[in-house]
Amino acid sequence: MHLTAPDVHPGVLQSVALTLRPTSGSPMAMETKVLDLEPQPDGSTRLVVAPPAGLDPREHHFDATLAWTYPLGRMECAVSTRPGRRAYGDVWVLCPSAPATRLQQRAYFRARIPVPVLLRWREPADCAEDQPQPETPEPVEPIELHGVVVDLSEGGLLASVRSEPPAPGTEIEVTVRLDGHNLSQPARVIRHVDFASGGTGVAVEFTDPKVHGDQLRSVVFAAERQRRRRT
């Protein structure tokens, strides 16, 4: 893995995010942990990681992305995975297929904060074309979907839900429960992700990150400091 400096290398026992893209179906996002670093003669480094829970440790994946945080932000690298075996058990060996890059487009730092979240939105009413349209349409009851935040920032979040989320592009209201307070604000659905452990991930961006930006930023940085102390 060709990196710009040693201090941005994922360390042993560091948690990293792995996104697998199968030949059919949606991408799968999951978290795993670096078990070892294996320098190669060409100057690259192969990462040995724990096989993610719920997946066959003998699987190969040819289109995957590894992402991790470091003090100045977040790095990402395209990788392939192959099964392996070390003295401590079954592993996946991640082989870089491109140099690692710093993610410049992410404006907000994220942290893993598993708190409740509520998504609310309205689907347009279905009206047959041959039916007269009412002058004053009846209000459509909002749909509510509960979930758990996977990662959070002042600019948006990724949540795990157990039923069909609103389609990408849908305007929604998001309510996050933090420290006994409900923080509600408008948002827009960006994409869906299938988790290997089951369920669907829905990524949303906040319409105006300044609404609760100070509170969210404080919580996110505190969570990251606590995580670093544990590791």
mmCIF file with all atom_site columns, N, CA, C and O in Angstrom, residues 18 30-33 35 48-59 82-84 88-93:
data_model
loop_
_atom_site.group_PDB
_atom_site.id
_atom_site.type_symbol
_atom_site.label_atom_id
_atom_site.label_alt_id
_atom_site.label_comp_id
_atom_site.label_asym_id
_atom_site.label_entity_id
_atom_site.label_seq_id
_atom_site.pdbx_PDB_ins_code
_atom_site.Cartn_x
_atom_site.Cartn_y
_atom_site.Cartn_z
_atom_site.occupancy
_atom_site.B_iso_or_equiv
_atom_site.pdbx_formal_charge
_atom_site.auth_seq_id
_atom_site.auth_comp_id
_atom_site.auth_asym_id
_atom_site.auth_atom_id
_atom_site.pdbx_PDB_model_num
ATOM 1   N N  . LEU A 1 18 ? -14.241 -1.621  5.432  1.00 0.00 ? 18 LEU A N  1
ATOM 2   C CA . LEU A 1 18 ? -14.034 -2.365  4.199  1.00 0.00 ? 18 LEU A CA 1
ATOM 3   C C  . LEU A 1 18 ? -15.357 -2.422  3.437  1.00 0.00 ? 18 LEU A C  1
ATOM 4   O O  . LEU A 1 18 ? -16.379 -2.828  3.983  1.00 0.00 ? 18 LEU A O  1
ATOM 5   N N  . MET A 1 30 ? -18.610 -2.948  5.957  1.00 0.00 ? 30 MET A N  1
ATOM 6   C CA . MET A 1 30 ? -18.382 -3.647  7.222  1.00 0.00 ? 30 MET A CA 1
ATOM 7   C C  . MET A 1 30 ? -17.119 -3.099  7.873  1.00 0.00 ? 30 MET A C  1
ATOM 8   O O  . MET A 1 30 ? -16.347 -2.364  7.245  1.00 0.00 ? 30 MET A O  1
ATOM 9   N N  . GLU A 1 31 ? -16.934 -3.468  9.116  1.00 0.00 ? 31 GLU A N  1
ATOM 10  C CA . GLU A 1 31 ? -15.749 -3.046  9.851  1.00 0.00 ? 31 GLU A CA 1
ATOM 11  C C  . GLU A 1 31 ? -14.933 -4.265  10.230 1.00 0.00 ? 31 GLU A C  1
ATOM 12  O O  . GLU A 1 31 ? -15.480 -5.321  10.551 1.00 0.00 ? 31 GLU A O  1
ATOM 13  N N  . THR A 1 32 ? -13.622 -4.133  10.176 1.00 0.00 ? 32 THR A N  1
ATOM 14  C CA . THR A 1 32 ? -12.744 -5.213  10.602 1.00 0.00 ? 32 THR A CA 1
ATOM 15  C C  . THR A 1 32 ? -11.539 -4.589  11.295 1.00 0.00 ? 32 THR A C  1
ATOM 16  O O  . THR A 1 32 ? -11.491 -3.363  11.508 1.00 0.00 ? 32 THR A O  1
ATOM 17  N N  . LYS A 1 33 ? -10.556 -5.410  11.632 1.00 0.00 ? 33 LYS A N  1
ATOM 18  C CA . LYS A 1 33 ? -9.406  -4.924  12.388 1.00 0.00 ? 33 LYS A CA 1
ATOM 19  C C  . LYS A 1 33 ? -8.124  -5.423  11.753 1.00 0.00 ? 33 LYS A C  1
ATOM 20  O O  . LYS A 1 33 ? -8.034  -6.566  11.299 1.00 0.00 ? 33 LYS A O  1
ATOM 21  N N  . LEU A 1 35 ? -4.638  -6.968  11.699 1.00 0.00 ? 35 LEU A N  1
ATOM 22  C CA . LEU A 1 35 ? -3.937  -7.918  12.564 1.00 0.00 ? 35 LEU A CA 1
ATOM 23  C C  . LEU A 1 35 ? -2.430  -7.885  12.365 1.00 0.00 ? 35 LEU A C  1
ATOM 24  O O  . LEU A 1 35 ? -1.671  -8.205  13.283 1.00 0.00 ? 35 LEU A O  1
ATOM 25  N N  . VAL A 1 48 ? -2.994  -7.630  6.777  1.00 0.00 ? 48 VAL A N  1
ATOM 26  C CA . VAL A 1 48 ? -3.657  -8.849  7.220  1.00 0.00 ? 48 VAL A CA 1
ATOM 27  C C  . VAL A 1 48 ? -4.764  -8.427  8.181  1.00 0.00 ? 48 VAL A C  1
ATOM 28  O O  . VAL A 1 48 ? -4.496  -7.764  9.188  1.00 0.00 ? 48 VAL A O  1
ATOM 29  N N  . VAL A 1 49 ? -6.008  -8.773  7.840  1.00 0.00 ? 49 VAL A N  1
ATOM 30  C CA . VAL A 1 49 ? -7.139  -8.355  8.663  1.00 0.00 ? 49 VAL A CA 1
ATOM 31  C C  . VAL A 1 49 ? -7.968  -9.572  9.062  1.00 0.00 ? 49 VAL A C  1
ATOM 32  O O  . VAL A 1 49 ? -7.869  -10.644 8.455  1.00 0.00 ? 49 VAL A O  1
ATOM 33  N N  . ALA A 1 50 ? -8.802  -9.379  10.066 1.00 0.00 ? 50 ALA A N  1
ATOM 34  C CA . ALA A 1 50 ? -9.722  -10.432 10.471 1.00 0.00 ? 50 ALA A CA 1
ATOM 35  C C  . ALA A 1 50 ? -10.850 -10.537 9.460  1.00 0.00 ? 50 ALA A C  1
ATOM 36  O O  . ALA A 1 50 ? -11.382 -9.519  9.016  1.00 0.00 ? 50 ALA A O  1
ATOM 37  N N  . PRO A 1 51 ? -11.239 -11.748 9.042  1.00 0.00 ? 51 PRO A N  1
ATOM 38  C CA . PRO A 1 51 ? -12.398 -11.879 8.145  1.00 0.00 ? 51 PRO A CA 1
ATOM 39  C C  . PRO A 1 51 ? -13.631 -11.271 8.805  1.00 0.00 ? 51 PRO A C  1
ATOM 40  O O  . PRO A 1 51 ? -13.926 -11.574 9.955  1.00 0.00 ? 51 PRO A O  1
ATOM 41  N N  . PRO A 1 52 ? -14.346 -10.378 8.122  1.00 0.00 ? 52 PRO A N  1
ATOM 42  C CA . PRO A 1 52 ? -15.527 -9.761  8.735  1.00 0.00 ? 52 PRO A CA 1
ATOM 43  C C  . PRO A 1 52 ? -16.555 -10.797 9.172  1.00 0.00 ? 52 PRO A C  1
ATOM 44  O O  . PRO A 1 52 ? -16.739 -11.830 8.518  1.00 0.00 ? 52 PRO A O  1
ATOM 45  N N  . ALA A 1 53 ? -17.212 -10.525 10.273 1.00 0.00 ? 53 ALA A N  1
ATOM 46  C CA . ALA A 1 53 ? -18.215 -11.437 10.811 1.00 0.00 ? 53 ALA A CA 1
ATOM 47  C C  . ALA A 1 53 ? -19.326 -11.661 9.795  1.00 0.00 ? 53 ALA A C  1
ATOM 48  O O  . ALA A 1 53 ? -19.788 -10.732 9.137  1.00 0.00 ? 53 ALA A O  1
ATOM 49  N N  . GLY A 1 54 ? -19.753 -12.901 9.650  1.00 0.00 ? 54 GLY A N  1
ATOM 50  C CA . GLY A 1 54 ? -20.850 -13.237 8.761  1.00 0.00 ? 54 GLY A CA 1
ATOM 51  C C  . GLY A 1 54 ? -20.438 -13.588 7.350  1.00 0.00 ? 54 GLY A C  1
ATOM 52  O O  . GLY A 1 54 ? -21.282 -14.005 6.540  1.00 0.00 ? 54 GLY A O  1
ATOM 53  N N  . LEU A 1 55 ? -19.158 -13.448 7.007  1.00 0.00 ? 55 LEU A N  1
ATOM 54  C CA . LEU A 1 55 ? -18.685 -13.771 5.661  1.00 0.00 ? 55 LEU A CA 1
ATOM 55  C C  . LEU A 1 55 ? -17.771 -14.996 5.701  1.00 0.00 ? 55 LEU A C  1
ATOM 56  O O  . LEU A 1 55 ? -17.120 -15.271 6.710  1.00 0.00 ? 55 LEU A O  1
ATOM 57  N N  . ASP A 1 56 ? -17.728 -15.704 4.589  1.00 0.00 ? 56 ASP A N  1
ATOM 58  C CA . ASP A 1 56 ? -16.896 -16.892 4.472  1.00 0.00 ? 56 ASP A CA 1
ATOM 59  C C  . ASP A 1 56 ? -15.423 -16.474 4.456  1.00 0.00 ? 56 ASP A C  1
ATOM 60  O O  . ASP A 1 56 ? -15.010 -15.704 3.576  1.00 0.00 ? 56 ASP A O  1
ATOM 61  N N  . PRO A 1 57 ? -14.607 -16.928 5.391  1.00 0.00 ? 57 PRO A N  1
ATOM 62  C CA . PRO A 1 57 ? -13.192 -16.537 5.399  1.00 0.00 ? 57 PRO A CA 1
ATOM 63  C C  . PRO A 1 57 ? -12.424 -17.020 4.183  1.00 0.00 ? 57 PRO A C  1
ATOM 64  O O  . PRO A 1 57 ? -11.316 -16.554 3.929  1.00 0.00 ? 57 PRO A O  1
ATOM 65  N N  . ARG A 1 58 ? -13.015 -17.937 3.387  1.00 0.00 ? 58 ARG A N  1
ATOM 66  C CA . ARG A 1 58 ? -12.321 -18.468 2.204  1.00 0.00 ? 58 ARG A CA 1
ATOM 67  C C  . ARG A 1 58 ? -12.654 -17.695 0.926  1.00 0.00 ? 58 ARG A C  1
ATOM 68  O O  . ARG A 1 58 ? -12.181 -18.034 -0.153 1.00 0.00 ? 58 ARG A O  1
ATOM 69  N N  . GLU A 1 59 ? -13.456 -16.638 1.045  1.00 0.00 ? 59 GLU A N  1
ATOM 70  C CA . GLU A 1 59 ? -13.872 -15.885 -0.133 1.00 0.00 ? 59 GLU A CA 1
ATOM 71  C C  . GLU A 1 59 ? -12.738 -15.013 -0.678 1.00 0.00 ? 59 GLU A C  1
ATOM 72  O O  . GLU A 1 59 ? -11.883 -14.545 0.067  1.00 0.00 ? 59 GLU A O  1
ATOM 73  N N  . ARG A 1 82 ? -7.854  -11.778 -0.448 1.00 0.00 ? 82 ARG A N  1
ATOM 74  C CA . ARG A 1 82 ? -7.721  -13.225 -0.654 1.00 0.00 ? 82 ARG A CA 1
ATOM 75  C C  . ARG A 1 82 ? -7.622  -13.890 0.718  1.00 0.00 ? 82 ARG A C  1
ATOM 76  O O  . ARG A 1 82 ? -7.125  -13.298 1.676  1.00 0.00 ? 82 ARG A O  1
ATOM 77  N N  . PRO A 1 83 ? -8.116  -15.120 0.821  1.00 0.00 ? 83 PRO A N  1
ATOM 78  C CA . PRO A 1 83 ? -8.067  -15.809 2.112  1.00 0.00 ? 83 PRO A CA 1
ATOM 79  C C  . PRO A 1 83 ? -6.637  -16.213 2.451  1.00 0.00 ? 83 PRO A C  1
ATOM 80  O O  . PRO A 1 83 ? -5.800  -16.438 1.571  1.00 0.00 ? 83 PRO A O  1
ATOM 81  N N  . GLY A 1 84 ? -6.376  -16.281 3.727  1.00 0.00 ? 84 GLY A N  1
ATOM 82  C CA . GLY A 1 84 ? -5.059  -16.709 4.181  1.00 0.00 ? 84 GLY A CA 1
ATOM 83  C C  . GLY A 1 84 ? -5.156  -17.387 5.532  1.00 0.00 ? 84 GLY A C  1
ATOM 84  O O  . GLY A 1 84 ? -6.225  -17.466 6.145  1.00 0.00 ? 84 GLY A O  1
ATOM 85  N N  . TYR A 1 88 ? -2.429  -17.347 14.106 1.00 0.00 ? 88 TYR A N  1
ATOM 86  C CA . TYR A 1 88 ? -3.558  -16.997 14.959 1.00 0.00 ? 88 TYR A CA 1
ATOM 87  C C  . TYR A 1 88 ? -4.909  -17.285 14.318 1.00 0.00 ? 88 TYR A C  1
ATOM 88  O O  . TYR A 1 88 ? -5.945  -16.908 14.848 1.00 0.00 ? 88 TYR A O  1
ATOM 89  N N  . GLY A 1 89 ? -4.940  -17.946 13.136 1.00 0.00 ? 89 GLY A N  1
ATOM 90  C CA . GLY A 1 89 ? -6.208  -18.363 12.554 1.00 0.00 ? 89 GLY A CA 1
ATOM 91  C C  . GLY A 1 89 ? -6.428  -17.871 11.134 1.00 0.00 ? 89 GLY A C  1
ATOM 92  O O  . GLY A 1 89 ? -5.492  -17.430 10.450 1.00 0.00 ? 89 GLY A O  1
ATOM 93  N N  . ASP A 1 90 ? -7.688  -17.984 10.670 1.00 0.00 ? 90 ASP A N  1
ATOM 94  C CA . ASP A 1 90 ? -8.053  -17.535 9.327  1.00 0.00 ? 90 ASP A CA 1
ATOM 95  C C  . ASP A 1 90 ? -7.969  -16.016 9.230  1.00 0.00 ? 90 ASP A C  1
ATOM 96  O O  . ASP A 1 90 ? -8.357  -15.290 10.154 1.00 0.00 ? 90 ASP A O  1
ATOM 97  N N  . VAL A 1 91 ? -7.484  -15.541 8.084  1.00 0.00 ? 91 VAL A N  1
ATOM 98  C CA . VAL A 1 91 ? -7.348  -14.099 7.863  1.00 0.00 ? 91 VAL A CA 1
ATOM 99  C C  . VAL A 1 91 ? -7.727  -13.781 6.424  1.00 0.00 ? 91 VAL A C  1
ATOM 100 O O  . VAL A 1 91 ? -7.868  -14.672 5.573  1.00 0.00 ? 91 VAL A O  1
ATOM 101 N N  . TRP A 1 92 ? -7.894  -12.503 6.170  1.00 0.00 ? 92 TRP A N  1
ATOM 102 C CA . TRP A 1 92 ? -7.949  -11.984 4.814  1.00 0.00 ? 92 TRP A CA 1
ATOM 103 C C  . TRP A 1 92 ? -6.699  -11.149 4.588  1.00 0.00 ? 92 TRP A C  1
ATOM 104 O O  . TRP A 1 92 ? -6.303  -10.357 5.464  1.00 0.00 ? 92 TRP A O  1
ATOM 105 N N  . VAL A 1 93 ? -6.088  -11.321 3.438  1.00 0.00 ? 93 VAL A N  1
ATOM 106 C CA . VAL A 1 93 ? -4.929  -10.526 3.057  1.00 0.00 ? 93 VAL A CA 1
ATOM 107 C C  . VAL A 1 93 ? -5.396  -9.493  2.039  1.00 0.00 ? 93 VAL A C  1
ATOM 108 O O  . VAL A 1 93 ? -5.966  -9.851  0.996  1.00 0.00 ? 93 VAL A O  1
#
